[in-house]
PDB file of C-alpha atoms in Angstrom:
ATOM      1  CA  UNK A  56      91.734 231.865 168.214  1.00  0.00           C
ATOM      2  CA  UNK A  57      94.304 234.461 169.597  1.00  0.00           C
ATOM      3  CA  UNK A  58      97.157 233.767 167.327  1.00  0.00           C
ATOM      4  CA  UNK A  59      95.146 232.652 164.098  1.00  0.00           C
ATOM      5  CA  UNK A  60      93.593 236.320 164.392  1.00  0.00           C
ATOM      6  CA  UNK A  61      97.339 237.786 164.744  1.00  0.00           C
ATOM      7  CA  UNK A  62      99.151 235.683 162.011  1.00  0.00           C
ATOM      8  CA  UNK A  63      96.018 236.387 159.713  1.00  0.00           C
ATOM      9  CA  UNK A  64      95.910 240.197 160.142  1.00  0.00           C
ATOM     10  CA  UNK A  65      99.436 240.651 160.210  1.00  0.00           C
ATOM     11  CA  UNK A  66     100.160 238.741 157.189  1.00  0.00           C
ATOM     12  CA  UNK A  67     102.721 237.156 158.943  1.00  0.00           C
ATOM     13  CA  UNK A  68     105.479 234.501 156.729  1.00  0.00           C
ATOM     14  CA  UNK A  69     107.000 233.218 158.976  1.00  0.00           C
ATOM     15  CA  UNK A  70     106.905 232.279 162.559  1.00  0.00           C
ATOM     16  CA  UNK A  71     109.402 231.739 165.451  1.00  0.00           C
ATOM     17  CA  UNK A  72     108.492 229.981 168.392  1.00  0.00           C
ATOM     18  CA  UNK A  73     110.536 230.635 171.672  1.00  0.00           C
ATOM     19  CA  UNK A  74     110.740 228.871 174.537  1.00  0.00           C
ATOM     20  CA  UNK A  75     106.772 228.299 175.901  1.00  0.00           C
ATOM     21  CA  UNK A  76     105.262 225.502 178.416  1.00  0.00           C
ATOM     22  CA  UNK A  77     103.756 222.117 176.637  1.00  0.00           C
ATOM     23  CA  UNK A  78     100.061 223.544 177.674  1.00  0.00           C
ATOM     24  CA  UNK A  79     100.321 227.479 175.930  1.00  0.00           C
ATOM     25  CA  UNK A  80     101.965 225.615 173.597  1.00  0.00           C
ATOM     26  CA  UNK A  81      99.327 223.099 172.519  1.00  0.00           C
ATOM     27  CA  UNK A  82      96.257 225.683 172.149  1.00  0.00           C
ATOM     28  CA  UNK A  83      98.516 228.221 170.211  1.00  0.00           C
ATOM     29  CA  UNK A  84      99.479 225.732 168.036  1.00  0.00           C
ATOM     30  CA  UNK A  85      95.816 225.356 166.579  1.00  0.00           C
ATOM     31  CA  UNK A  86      95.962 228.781 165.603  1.00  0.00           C
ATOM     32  CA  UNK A  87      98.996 228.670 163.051  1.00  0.00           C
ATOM     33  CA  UNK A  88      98.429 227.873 159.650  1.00  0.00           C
ATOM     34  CA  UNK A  89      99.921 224.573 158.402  1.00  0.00           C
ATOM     35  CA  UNK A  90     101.729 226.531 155.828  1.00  0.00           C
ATOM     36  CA  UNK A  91     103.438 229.113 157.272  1.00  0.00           C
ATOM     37  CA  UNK A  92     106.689 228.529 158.092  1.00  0.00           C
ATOM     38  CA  UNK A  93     107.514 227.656 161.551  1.00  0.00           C
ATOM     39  CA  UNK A  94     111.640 228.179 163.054  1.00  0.00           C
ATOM     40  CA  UNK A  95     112.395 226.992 166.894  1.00  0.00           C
ATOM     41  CA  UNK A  96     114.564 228.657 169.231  1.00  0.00           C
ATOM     42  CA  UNK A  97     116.086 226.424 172.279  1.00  0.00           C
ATOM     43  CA  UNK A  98     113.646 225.831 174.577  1.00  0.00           C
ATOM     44  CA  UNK A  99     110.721 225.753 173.123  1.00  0.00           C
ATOM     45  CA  UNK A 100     108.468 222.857 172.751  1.00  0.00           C
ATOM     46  CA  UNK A 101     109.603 219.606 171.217  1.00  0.00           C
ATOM     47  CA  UNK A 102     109.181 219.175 167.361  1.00  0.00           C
ATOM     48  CA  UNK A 103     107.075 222.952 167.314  1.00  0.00           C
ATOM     49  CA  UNK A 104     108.405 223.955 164.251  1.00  0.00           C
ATOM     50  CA  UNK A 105     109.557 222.814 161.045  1.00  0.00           C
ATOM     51  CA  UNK A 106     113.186 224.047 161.262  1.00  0.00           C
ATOM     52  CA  UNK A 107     115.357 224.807 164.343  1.00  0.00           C
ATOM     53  CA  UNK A 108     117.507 228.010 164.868  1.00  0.00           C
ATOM     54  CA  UNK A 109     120.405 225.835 164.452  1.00  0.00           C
ATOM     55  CA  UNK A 110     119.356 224.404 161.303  1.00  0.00           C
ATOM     56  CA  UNK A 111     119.043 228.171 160.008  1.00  0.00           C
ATOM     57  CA  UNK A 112     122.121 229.123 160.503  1.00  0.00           C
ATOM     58  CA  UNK A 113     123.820 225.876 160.082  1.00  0.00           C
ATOM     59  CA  UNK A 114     124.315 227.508 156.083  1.00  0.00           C
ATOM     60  CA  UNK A 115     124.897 231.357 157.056  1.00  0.00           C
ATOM     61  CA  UNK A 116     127.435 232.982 156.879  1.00  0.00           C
ATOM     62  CA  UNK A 117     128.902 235.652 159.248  1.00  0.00           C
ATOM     63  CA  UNK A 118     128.602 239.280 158.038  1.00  0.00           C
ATOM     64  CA  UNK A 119     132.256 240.960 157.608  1.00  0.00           C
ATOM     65  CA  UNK A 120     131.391 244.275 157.603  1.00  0.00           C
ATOM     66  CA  UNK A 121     129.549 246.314 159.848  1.00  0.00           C
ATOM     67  CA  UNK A 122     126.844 248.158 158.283  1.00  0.00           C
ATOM     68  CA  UNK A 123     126.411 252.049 159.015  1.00  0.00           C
ATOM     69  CA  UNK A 124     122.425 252.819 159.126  1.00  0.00           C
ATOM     70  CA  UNK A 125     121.201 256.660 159.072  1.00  0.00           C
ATOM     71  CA  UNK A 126     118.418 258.197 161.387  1.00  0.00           C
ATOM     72  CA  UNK A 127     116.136 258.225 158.473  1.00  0.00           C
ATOM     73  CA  UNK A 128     116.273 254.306 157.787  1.00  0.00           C
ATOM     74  CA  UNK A 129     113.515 251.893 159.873  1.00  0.00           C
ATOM     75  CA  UNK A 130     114.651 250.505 162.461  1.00  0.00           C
ATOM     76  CA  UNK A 131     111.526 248.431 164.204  1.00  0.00           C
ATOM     77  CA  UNK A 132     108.295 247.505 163.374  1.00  0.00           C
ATOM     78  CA  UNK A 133     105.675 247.834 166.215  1.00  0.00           C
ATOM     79  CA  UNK A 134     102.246 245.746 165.360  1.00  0.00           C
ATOM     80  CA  UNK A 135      99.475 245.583 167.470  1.00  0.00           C
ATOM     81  CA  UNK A 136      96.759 243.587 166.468  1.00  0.00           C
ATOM     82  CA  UNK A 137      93.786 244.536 168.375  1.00  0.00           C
ATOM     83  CA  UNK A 138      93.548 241.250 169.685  1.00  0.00           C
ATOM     84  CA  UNK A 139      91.383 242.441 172.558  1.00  0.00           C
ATOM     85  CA  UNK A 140      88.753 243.525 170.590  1.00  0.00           C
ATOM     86  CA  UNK A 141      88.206 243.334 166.811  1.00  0.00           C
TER      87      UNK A 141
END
């Protein structure tokens, strides 16, 4: 119920699943929609996500030049979603 309320409120388009036991796992699961897109990084559950890390960046390429970022320029995005009460 959790993480259907999170992915929902955030808007959220895509979704990477890390490394989590079989059992979180399993009830989490219920909460993600079946169309939002799902990437696995090592360690996590078996077949939890429609692509793996590897298959990412299997095509990527690596970036040649290191880019300078000013102060002004985001840097993170903090989201809370209230979760522990509505």
């Amino acid at each position: 119920e959790t993480t259907k309320y999170c992915l929902e409120h955030s808007e959220s388009k895509l979704c990477f699943v890390g490394k989590l036991d079989d059992f979180s796992w399993k009830e989490m699961k219920e909460g993600v929609p079946p169309d939002l897109v799902t990437i696995s990084f090592p360690l996590c559950p078996e077949n939890a996500a429609q692509k793996t890390w590897d298959q990412c960046m299997k095509g990527a390429k690596p970036i040649k030049k290191m880019v300078k970022r000013t102060p002004e320029e985001m840097a993170t995005i903090i989201y809370t979603s209230g979760s522990t009460g509505k």
